[in-house]
Amino acid sequence: MIYIKVKNIFFSSLITIIIGGIYYYFTYPVINPTSPEFWMFLLVIFIIFSVSYNIFNFNITMSDFFNRRSYKTNYNYKMYYVVPIAFLGIIVLNFFLSPLFCSKSYYKRIKVSDGDFSKEVSEVNFNKMPLLDRDSSEKLGDRQMGQMSELVSQFDVSNQYTQINYNDEIIRVTPLEYNGIIKWFTNRKNGVTGYISVNSTTGKSRVIKLKNGMRYVPSALFNENLYRKLQFSYPTFNFGSVDFEIDNSGKPYWVASVIKYTGVGLKRDVSGVVILDPVTGKSKYYDVKDVPKWVDHVYEADLIIEQINDWGKYKNGFLNSLISQKGVVKTTRGYNYLAQDDDIYLYTGVTSVISDESNIGFVLTNLRTKETKYYPVSGAEEYSAMDSAKGQVQQMNYTATFPLLINLNGNPTYLISLKDNAGLVKMYAFVDVDDYQKVVVTDSSKGIKKAAEAYLNEVMDDGDTSSSKNREVVINNLVNASIDGNTYYYFTDQDGKKYKVSIKIDKNRLPFLKNGDTINVSFDRESDVINIIDIN
């Protein structure tokens, strides 16, 4: 009897190892008890073993089938108690680690400090502005790929399009992929021969050909599959997002974030990244504090949004988040990326959990360091601003992109692109964050700088002079010019400073000014050409 049981265990274990090994190779689950994926893998292994064991052990005749004692003796149904006990233990553990008991730890997942928008957010530089969104970049990249006849039949374009700051340029990069299983077999010796870059400011797209092809990509098979390569190299790592990036020399890498959990699948955060060379397959793990500066995406956007929502929800405890909801805030429905100081920042608005018609502020998060600043600037919610921009040209049925938040003339301003059905940017809209009724839409063919100038001229003409500066000046070299149908006067003062003023400021007085006249002017700030908002 003992011999039979040992024999059954041996053959059941052998079958489990074979079938489980095949399952592991094709699904490559993480071997880490904090991952829900790990417990599902154990469940599969348990089912394989228990079924095979009972097949070998279930040696009864049909006459014995209805004999309960014989059935209970031969069929080891008690082993199935392990499954509900294990999963019950996970449920209990996660329950005591949930926000109900640990709300403060969820609130502290991300450190958010208050910031000063005008001082900490750089004045917009339109030469380094990501004017193209992801959809437009994909169209440009696909179009560029279509012109490469020697590549288009063998490779597809990946949908990665990671936005990065590359040598002071804002670009999106995406690798090529094998065009099916057959193309992998025929091209795997040389690998994937390049990647595409799209300049998010100018729209210039290029196919960058590599001297040595990339072997480890998501579309590769067997051991060259990127995700299998990562998991087999680091079997205990919980991997999050895997982004395609290039270093300052243009060399491609895969940047895979490593996730740590509390409990089983709870309260995720990033502990570091694995950077893998897609050409050689060599990789290295970096703690978050040691990640190279050329890397832009350590924290994925969805994780940051999740942590900001926990910060806004559990500040005053779990019960407050459900009942009185005092001070409870949440992020708005979308987000965008900003480039600043050689890093990529995630931007999203913050609104009251009770009402989402307006924002009470917004946050910027560095996606490499997770440094997060909250700016208490109240104003229009992003989708209200988008609707306001579309309303200016509603007859065109344009689609509005999610706004970019910029510092324009010291003021928080939304920049929105309006696209036609083909996905081409036809107009730029600038919307005042504080008052989304202040919106100016300009044809994109005139350029982004002209659009900004048109907005500033329009807004400044109706500007608030309560915080303006005043100065007495003597007019020298007075000239006038017509720009986009509006008349402006330009002059210098006795100190050589340059000024401009719209005819709308004082239609009755400006046409009669002459050189040598003394006037009192009001303006918001010093600049190369000071924009006058009032004449006293």
PDB file of C-alpha atoms in Angstrom, residues 358-511:
ATOM      1  CA  SER A 358     -13.838  73.486 -11.945  1.00  0.00           C
ATOM      2  CA  ASN A 359     -10.357  72.789 -10.652  1.00  0.00           C
ATOM      3  CA  ILE A 360      -9.068  73.915  -7.268  1.00  0.00           C
ATOM      4  CA  GLY A 361      -5.491  73.369  -8.402  1.00  0.00           C
ATOM      5  CA  PHE A 362      -3.251  71.006 -10.285  1.00  0.00           C
ATOM      6  CA  VAL A 363      -0.214  68.803  -9.727  1.00  0.00           C
ATOM      7  CA  LEU A 364       3.029  68.250 -11.595  1.00  0.00           C
ATOM      8  CA  THR A 365       4.911  64.992 -11.009  1.00  0.00           C
ATOM      9  CA  ASN A 366       8.410  64.221 -12.213  1.00  0.00           C
ATOM     10  CA  LEU A 367       8.083  60.767 -13.798  1.00  0.00           C
ATOM     11  CA  ARG A 368      11.707  59.929 -13.014  1.00  0.00           C
ATOM     12  CA  THR A 369      11.940  61.017  -9.367  1.00  0.00           C
ATOM     13  CA  LYS A 370       8.225  61.164  -8.358  1.00  0.00           C
ATOM     14  CA  GLU A 371       8.784  64.660  -6.946  1.00  0.00           C
ATOM     15  CA  THR A 372       5.284  66.129  -6.872  1.00  0.00           C
ATOM     16  CA  LYS A 373       4.130  69.721  -6.457  1.00  0.00           C
ATOM     17  CA  TYR A 374       0.598  70.928  -5.889  1.00  0.00           C
ATOM     18  CA  TYR A 375      -0.274  74.374  -7.217  1.00  0.00           C
ATOM     19  CA  PRO A 376      -3.408  75.866  -5.636  1.00  0.00           C
ATOM     20  CA  VAL A 377      -4.528  77.671  -8.774  1.00  0.00           C
ATOM     21  CA  SER A 378      -8.293  77.561  -9.129  1.00  0.00           C
ATOM     22  CA  GLY A 379      -9.853  77.739 -12.548  1.00  0.00           C
ATOM     23  CA  ALA A 380     -11.578  75.940 -15.355  1.00  0.00           C
ATOM     24  CA  GLU A 381     -11.635  72.166 -15.476  1.00  0.00           C
ATOM     25  CA  GLU A 382      -9.812  70.852 -18.557  1.00  0.00           C
ATOM     26  CA  TYR A 383     -12.868  69.529 -20.361  1.00  0.00           C
ATOM     27  CA  SER A 384     -14.675  72.828 -19.848  1.00  0.00           C
ATOM     28  CA  ALA A 385     -11.708  74.557 -21.465  1.00  0.00           C
ATOM     29  CA  MET A 386     -11.782  72.061 -24.335  1.00  0.00           C
ATOM     30  CA  ASP A 387     -15.498  72.691 -24.896  1.00  0.00           C
ATOM     31  CA  SER A 388     -14.870  76.452 -24.799  1.00  0.00           C
ATOM     32  CA  ALA A 389     -12.172  76.122 -27.464  1.00  0.00           C
ATOM     33  CA  LYS A 390     -14.377  73.958 -29.707  1.00  0.00           C
ATOM     34  CA  GLY A 391     -17.237  76.399 -29.228  1.00  0.00           C
ATOM     35  CA  GLN A 392     -15.242  79.134 -30.933  1.00  0.00           C
ATOM     36  CA  VAL A 393     -15.238  77.127 -34.176  1.00  0.00           C
ATOM     37  CA  GLN A 394     -18.152  74.791 -33.603  1.00  0.00           C
ATOM     38  CA  GLN A 395     -19.105  74.887 -37.284  1.00  0.00           C
ATOM     39  CA  MET A 396     -15.843  73.070 -38.096  1.00  0.00           C
ATOM     40  CA  ASN A 397     -16.549  70.037 -35.887  1.00  0.00           C
ATOM     41  CA  TYR A 398     -12.923  69.940 -34.764  1.00  0.00           C
ATOM     42  CA  THR A 399     -11.681  67.643 -32.007  1.00  0.00           C
ATOM     43  CA  ALA A 400      -9.872  69.232 -29.050  1.00  0.00           C
ATOM     44  CA  THR A 401      -6.790  67.585 -27.564  1.00  0.00           C
ATOM     45  CA  PHE A 402      -6.353  67.385 -23.811  1.00  0.00           C
ATOM     46  CA  PRO A 403      -4.842  70.737 -22.724  1.00  0.00           C
ATOM     47  CA  LEU A 404      -1.198  71.465 -22.081  1.00  0.00           C
ATOM     48  CA  LEU A 405      -0.760  73.641 -19.016  1.00  0.00           C
ATOM     49  CA  ILE A 406       1.798  76.376 -19.687  1.00  0.00           C
ATOM     50  CA  ASN A 407       3.182  79.469 -18.017  1.00  0.00           C
ATOM     51  CA  LEU A 408       2.355  82.221 -20.488  1.00  0.00           C
ATOM     52  CA  ASN A 409       3.334  85.724 -19.448  1.00  0.00           C
ATOM     53  CA  GLY A 410       3.413  84.581 -15.816  1.00  0.00           C
ATOM     54  CA  ASN A 411      -0.134  83.195 -15.903  1.00  0.00           C
ATOM     55  CA  PRO A 412      -1.345  79.563 -16.001  1.00  0.00           C
ATOM     56  CA  THR A 413      -2.827  79.031 -19.448  1.00  0.00           C
ATOM     57  CA  TYR A 414      -4.266  76.063 -21.327  1.00  0.00           C
ATOM     58  CA  LEU A 415      -2.908  75.338 -24.796  1.00  0.00           C
ATOM     59  CA  ILE A 416      -5.261  73.187 -26.875  1.00  0.00           C
ATOM     60  CA  SER A 417      -4.844  71.870 -30.406  1.00  0.00           C
ATOM     61  CA  LEU A 418      -7.929  71.566 -32.582  1.00  0.00           C
ATOM     62  CA  LYS A 419      -7.778  68.707 -35.093  1.00  0.00           C
ATOM     63  CA  ASP A 420      -9.875  67.763 -38.095  1.00  0.00           C
ATOM     64  CA  ASN A 421     -11.239  64.303 -38.887  1.00  0.00           C
ATOM     65  CA  ALA A 422      -7.922  63.312 -40.453  1.00  0.00           C
ATOM     66  CA  GLY A 423      -6.101  64.050 -37.194  1.00  0.00           C
ATOM     67  CA  LEU A 424      -4.304  67.127 -38.552  1.00  0.00           C
ATOM     68  CA  VAL A 425      -3.865  70.147 -36.283  1.00  0.00           C
ATOM     69  CA  LYS A 426      -5.796  73.012 -37.837  1.00  0.00           C
ATOM     70  CA  MET A 427      -5.945  75.565 -35.020  1.00  0.00           C
ATOM     71  CA  TYR A 428      -4.391  76.464 -31.699  1.00  0.00           C
ATOM     72  CA  ALA A 429      -6.516  77.653 -28.817  1.00  0.00           C
ATOM     73  CA  PHE A 430      -5.261  79.484 -25.727  1.00  0.00           C
ATOM     74  CA  VAL A 431      -7.640  79.460 -22.785  1.00  0.00           C
ATOM     75  CA  ASP A 432      -7.233  81.358 -19.528  1.00  0.00           C
ATOM     76  CA  VAL A 433      -7.206  78.867 -16.637  1.00  0.00           C
ATOM     77  CA  ASP A 434      -8.893  81.310 -14.285  1.00  0.00           C
ATOM     78  CA  ASP A 435     -11.649  82.225 -16.763  1.00  0.00           C
ATOM     79  CA  TYR A 436     -12.266  79.757 -19.599  1.00  0.00           C
ATOM     80  CA  GLN A 437     -14.440  82.368 -21.355  1.00  0.00           C
ATOM     81  CA  LYS A 438     -11.193  84.095 -22.273  1.00  0.00           C
ATOM     82  CA  VAL A 439     -10.224  82.045 -25.290  1.00  0.00           C
ATOM     83  CA  VAL A 440      -8.514  82.935 -28.550  1.00  0.00           C
ATOM     84  CA  VAL A 441      -8.355  80.515 -31.481  1.00  0.00           C
ATOM     85  CA  THR A 442      -5.809  81.012 -34.271  1.00  0.00           C
ATOM     86  CA  ASP A 443      -5.102  79.183 -37.519  1.00  0.00           C
ATOM     87  CA  SER A 444      -2.183  76.797 -36.986  1.00  0.00           C
ATOM     88  CA  SER A 445      -0.635  77.829 -40.326  1.00  0.00           C
ATOM     89  CA  LYS A 446       0.414  81.110 -38.704  1.00  0.00           C
ATOM     90  CA  GLY A 447       2.512  79.246 -36.157  1.00  0.00           C
ATOM     91  CA  ILE A 448       2.276  78.803 -32.414  1.00  0.00           C
ATOM     92  CA  LYS A 449       4.085  82.051 -31.602  1.00  0.00           C
ATOM     93  CA  LYS A 450       1.611  84.107 -33.630  1.00  0.00           C
ATOM     94  CA  ALA A 451      -1.228  82.305 -31.876  1.00  0.00           C
ATOM     95  CA  ALA A 452       0.258  83.157 -28.476  1.00  0.00           C
ATOM     96  CA  GLU A 453       0.735  86.778 -29.495  1.00  0.00           C
ATOM     97  CA  ALA A 454      -2.862  87.033 -30.666  1.00  0.00           C
ATOM     98  CA  TYR A 455      -4.044  85.632 -27.336  1.00  0.00           C
ATOM     99  CA  LEU A 456      -1.878  87.963 -25.272  1.00  0.00           C
ATOM    100  CA  ASN A 457      -2.987  90.981 -27.246  1.00  0.00           C
ATOM    101  CA  GLU A 458      -6.628  90.053 -26.783  1.00  0.00           C
ATOM    102  CA  VAL A 459      -6.338  89.204 -23.081  1.00  0.00           C
ATOM    103  CA  MET A 460      -4.097  92.139 -22.232  1.00  0.00           C
ATOM    104  CA  ASP A 461      -6.488  94.539 -23.877  1.00  0.00           C
ATOM    105  CA  ASP A 462      -9.093  93.477 -21.355  1.00  0.00           C
ATOM    106  CA  GLY A 463      -6.571  92.807 -18.621  1.00  0.00           C
ATOM    107  CA  ASP A 464      -6.838  93.455 -14.907  1.00  0.00           C
ATOM    108  CA  THR A 465      -4.723  96.471 -13.958  1.00  0.00           C
ATOM    109  CA  SER A 466      -5.025  96.034 -10.190  1.00  0.00           C
ATOM    110  CA  SER A 467      -1.551  94.482  -9.856  1.00  0.00           C
ATOM    111  CA  SER A 468       0.103  96.341 -12.737  1.00  0.00           C
ATOM    112  CA  LYS A 469       3.189  98.556 -12.701  1.00  0.00           C
ATOM    113  CA  ASN A 470       3.022 102.255 -13.578  1.00  0.00           C
ATOM    114  CA  ARG A 471       5.623 104.451 -15.219  1.00  0.00           C
ATOM    115  CA  GLU A 472       5.866 107.936 -16.735  1.00  0.00           C
ATOM    116  CA  VAL A 473       7.536 107.840 -20.132  1.00  0.00           C
ATOM    117  CA  VAL A 474       8.512 110.282 -22.870  1.00  0.00           C
ATOM    118  CA  ILE A 475       7.659 108.967 -26.333  1.00  0.00           C
ATOM    119  CA  ASN A 476      10.435 108.557 -28.891  1.00  0.00           C
ATOM    120  CA  ASN A 477      10.316 107.034 -32.392  1.00  0.00           C
ATOM    121  CA  LEU A 478       6.556 106.437 -32.464  1.00  0.00           C
ATOM    122  CA  VAL A 479       5.340 104.165 -35.291  1.00  0.00           C
ATOM    123  CA  ASN A 480       2.196 102.128 -35.891  1.00  0.00           C
ATOM    124  CA  ALA A 481       1.540  98.796 -37.577  1.00  0.00           C
ATOM    125  CA  SER A 482      -1.440  96.619 -38.471  1.00  0.00           C
ATOM    126  CA  ILE A 483      -1.251  92.977 -37.287  1.00  0.00           C
ATOM    127  CA  ASP A 484      -4.063  90.520 -38.075  1.00  0.00           C
ATOM    128  CA  GLY A 485      -6.403  93.445 -38.661  1.00  0.00           C
ATOM    129  CA  ASN A 486      -5.539  95.179 -35.346  1.00  0.00           C
ATOM    130  CA  THR A 487      -3.578  98.425 -35.054  1.00  0.00           C
ATOM    131  CA  TYR A 488      -0.642  98.630 -32.638  1.00  0.00           C
ATOM    132  CA  TYR A 489       1.631 101.544 -31.710  1.00  0.00           C
ATOM    133  CA  TYR A 490       5.320 100.986 -30.987  1.00  0.00           C
ATOM    134  CA  PHE A 491       7.721 103.455 -29.407  1.00  0.00           C
ATOM    135  CA  THR A 492      10.769 103.794 -27.174  1.00  0.00           C
ATOM    136  CA  ASP A 493      11.120 105.974 -24.102  1.00  0.00           C
ATOM    137  CA  GLN A 494      13.869 108.281 -22.880  1.00  0.00           C
ATOM    138  CA  ASP A 495      15.790 105.253 -21.493  1.00  0.00           C
ATOM    139  CA  GLY A 496      15.578 103.248 -24.716  1.00  0.00           C
ATOM    140  CA  LYS A 497      12.953 100.783 -23.417  1.00  0.00           C
ATOM    141  CA  LYS A 498      10.544  99.438 -26.048  1.00  0.00           C
ATOM    142  CA  TYR A 499       6.742  99.507 -25.735  1.00  0.00           C
ATOM    143  CA  LYS A 500       3.704  98.446 -27.684  1.00  0.00           C
ATOM    144  CA  VAL A 501       0.038  99.303 -27.166  1.00  0.00           C
ATOM    145  CA  SER A 502      -3.147  98.260 -28.943  1.00  0.00           C
ATOM    146  CA  ILE A 503      -5.447 100.883 -30.448  1.00  0.00           C
ATOM    147  CA  LYS A 504      -8.217  99.328 -28.324  1.00  0.00           C
ATOM    148  CA  ILE A 505      -6.637 100.734 -25.160  1.00  0.00           C
ATOM    149  CA  ASP A 506      -7.545 104.328 -26.058  1.00  0.00           C
ATOM    150  CA  LYS A 507      -8.990 104.856 -29.528  1.00  0.00           C
ATOM    151  CA  ASN A 508      -9.464 108.586 -29.047  1.00  0.00           C
ATOM    152  CA  ARG A 509      -6.000 109.423 -27.734  1.00  0.00           C
ATOM    153  CA  LEU A 510      -3.481 107.074 -29.306  1.00  0.00           C
ATOM    154  CA  PRO A 511      -3.840 108.276 -32.935  1.00  0.00           C
TER     155      PRO A 511
END
